[in-house]
Amino acid sequence: MPNPCAHLDAITDIKPAKAYECAECVKTGSRWVHLRTCQECGITHCCDNSPNKHATKHFKASHHPVIASAEPGERWVYCFPDEAFAEY
Ligand SMILES: [Zn+2]
Ligand SMILES: [Zn+2]
Ligand SMILES: [Zn+2]
Protein backbone atom coordinates (compact mmCIF):
# COMPACT_ATOMS: atom_id res chain seq x y z
CA MET A 1 0.00 0.00 0.00
CA PRO A 2 1.67 3.24 -1.07
CA ASN A 3 1.92 6.16 1.31
CA PRO A 4 -0.64 8.91 0.71
CA CYS A 5 1.14 11.89 -0.73
CA ALA A 6 -0.34 15.23 -1.71
CA HIS A 7 2.87 16.16 -3.54
CA LEU A 8 2.57 13.31 -6.04
CA ASP A 9 -1.18 13.87 -6.33
CA ALA A 10 -0.51 17.49 -7.33
CA ILE A 11 1.74 16.52 -10.25
CA THR A 12 -0.01 16.56 -13.59
CA ASP A 13 2.88 16.96 -16.05
CA ILE A 14 6.28 15.39 -15.60
CA LYS A 15 9.20 17.75 -16.17
CA PRO A 16 11.71 15.94 -18.38
CA ALA A 17 15.46 16.29 -17.92
CA LYS A 18 16.81 19.32 -19.78
CA ALA A 19 20.25 17.76 -19.98
CA TYR A 20 21.24 14.15 -19.49
CA GLU A 21 23.84 14.90 -16.83
CA CYS A 22 24.04 15.78 -13.14
CA ALA A 23 24.17 19.58 -12.86
CA GLU A 24 26.58 19.36 -9.90
CA CYS A 25 28.77 16.42 -10.97
CA VAL A 26 29.62 18.08 -14.28
CA LYS A 27 31.10 21.03 -12.36
CA THR A 28 33.53 18.81 -10.47
CA GLY A 29 34.07 16.09 -13.06
CA SER A 30 32.42 13.48 -10.83
CA ARG A 31 30.63 10.39 -12.04
CA TRP A 32 27.04 9.42 -11.45
CA VAL A 33 25.01 6.22 -11.70
CA HIS A 34 21.44 7.33 -12.41
CA LEU A 35 19.78 10.69 -12.97
CA ARG A 36 16.71 12.22 -11.32
CA THR A 37 14.93 15.44 -12.25
CA CYS A 38 13.48 17.77 -9.61
CA GLN A 39 9.81 18.35 -10.37
CA GLU A 40 9.82 21.74 -8.68
CA CYS A 41 12.63 23.51 -10.53
CA GLY A 42 13.47 21.03 -13.28
CA ILE A 43 17.14 20.55 -12.41
CA THR A 44 18.65 17.10 -12.93
CA HIS A 45 20.89 15.47 -10.30
CA CYS A 46 22.42 12.09 -9.50
CA CYS A 47 20.73 9.34 -7.48
CA ASP A 48 21.57 7.80 -4.11
CA ASN A 49 23.63 5.07 -5.78
CA SER A 50 25.94 7.80 -7.05
CA PRO A 51 28.88 8.88 -4.87
CA ASN A 52 27.63 12.45 -4.48
CA LYS A 53 23.86 11.85 -4.06
CA HIS A 54 23.08 15.29 -5.42
CA ALA A 55 19.32 14.71 -5.79
CA THR A 56 19.00 14.04 -2.05
CA LYS A 57 21.28 16.98 -1.26
CA HIS A 58 19.10 19.19 -3.46
CA PHE A 59 16.01 18.08 -1.55
CA LYS A 60 17.66 18.75 1.82
CA ALA A 61 18.80 22.21 0.70
CA SER A 62 15.73 23.29 -1.25
CA HIS A 63 12.88 21.16 0.21
CA HIS A 64 11.66 20.49 -3.32
CA PRO A 65 9.84 17.24 -2.53
CA VAL A 66 9.44 15.30 -5.77
CA ILE A 67 11.90 13.85 -8.26
CA ALA A 68 11.24 11.88 -11.44
CA SER A 69 13.62 9.35 -12.89
CA ALA A 70 15.50 10.82 -15.84
CA GLU A 71 16.56 7.37 -17.04
CA PRO A 72 15.28 6.31 -20.47
CA GLY A 73 12.42 3.85 -20.12
CA GLU A 74 11.82 4.61 -16.44
CA ARG A 75 8.52 6.29 -15.67
CA TRP A 76 8.26 6.94 -11.95
CA VAL A 77 8.20 9.76 -9.45
CA TYR A 78 9.33 9.79 -5.83
CA CYS A 79 8.46 12.09 -2.93
CA PHE A 80 11.26 12.52 -0.37
CA PRO A 81 9.27 13.73 2.67
CA ASP A 82 6.58 11.05 2.32
CA GLU A 83 8.87 8.33 0.88
CA ALA A 84 6.10 7.80 -1.65
CA PHE A 85 6.71 6.25 -5.04
CA ALA A 86 4.42 6.21 -8.06
CA GLU A 87 4.66 5.03 -11.66
CA TYR A 88 3.00 6.94 -14.44
ZN1 LIG B 1 4.72 13.93 -0.66
ZN1 LIG C 1 25.77 14.57 -8.96
ZN1 LIG D 1 14.45 21.63 -7.27
Coordinates of N, CA and C and ligand atoms in Angstrom, one line a residue, residues 4-8 65-66 79-84, ligand 1:
P4 N 0.1 7.8 1.3 CA -0.6 8.9 0.7 C 0.3 10.1 0.6
C5 N 0.2 10.8 -0.5 CA 1.1 11.9 -0.7 C 0.5 13.0 -1.6
A6 N 0.3 14.1 -1.0 CA -0.3 15.2 -1.7 C 0.6 15.8 -2.8
H7 N 1.9 15.6 -2.6 CA 2.9 16.2 -3.5 C 2.7 15.4 -4.9
L8 N 2.7 14.1 -4.8 CA 2.6 13.3 -6.0 C 1.2 13.5 -6.7
P65 N 10.1 18.6 -3.0 CA 9.8 17.2 -2.5 C 10.0 16.1 -3.6
V66 N 9.7 16.4 -4.8 CA 9.4 15.3 -5.8 C 10.5 15.3 -6.9
C79 N 8.6 11.0 -3.9 CA 8.5 12.1 -2.9 C 9.4 11.8 -1.7
F80 N 10.3 12.7 -1.5 CA 11.3 12.5 -0.4 C 10.6 12.6 1.0
P81 N 9.8 13.6 1.3 CA 9.3 13.7 2.7 C 8.3 12.6 3.0
D82 N 7.5 12.1 2.0 CA 6.6 11.0 2.3 C 7.1 9.7 2.0
E83 N 8.3 9.6 1.4 CA 8.9 8.3 0.9 C 7.8 7.6 0.0
A84 N 7.2 8.4 -0.8 CA 6.1 7.8 -1.7 C 6.6 7.7 -3.1
Ligands
ZN1 ZN 4.7 13.9 -0.7

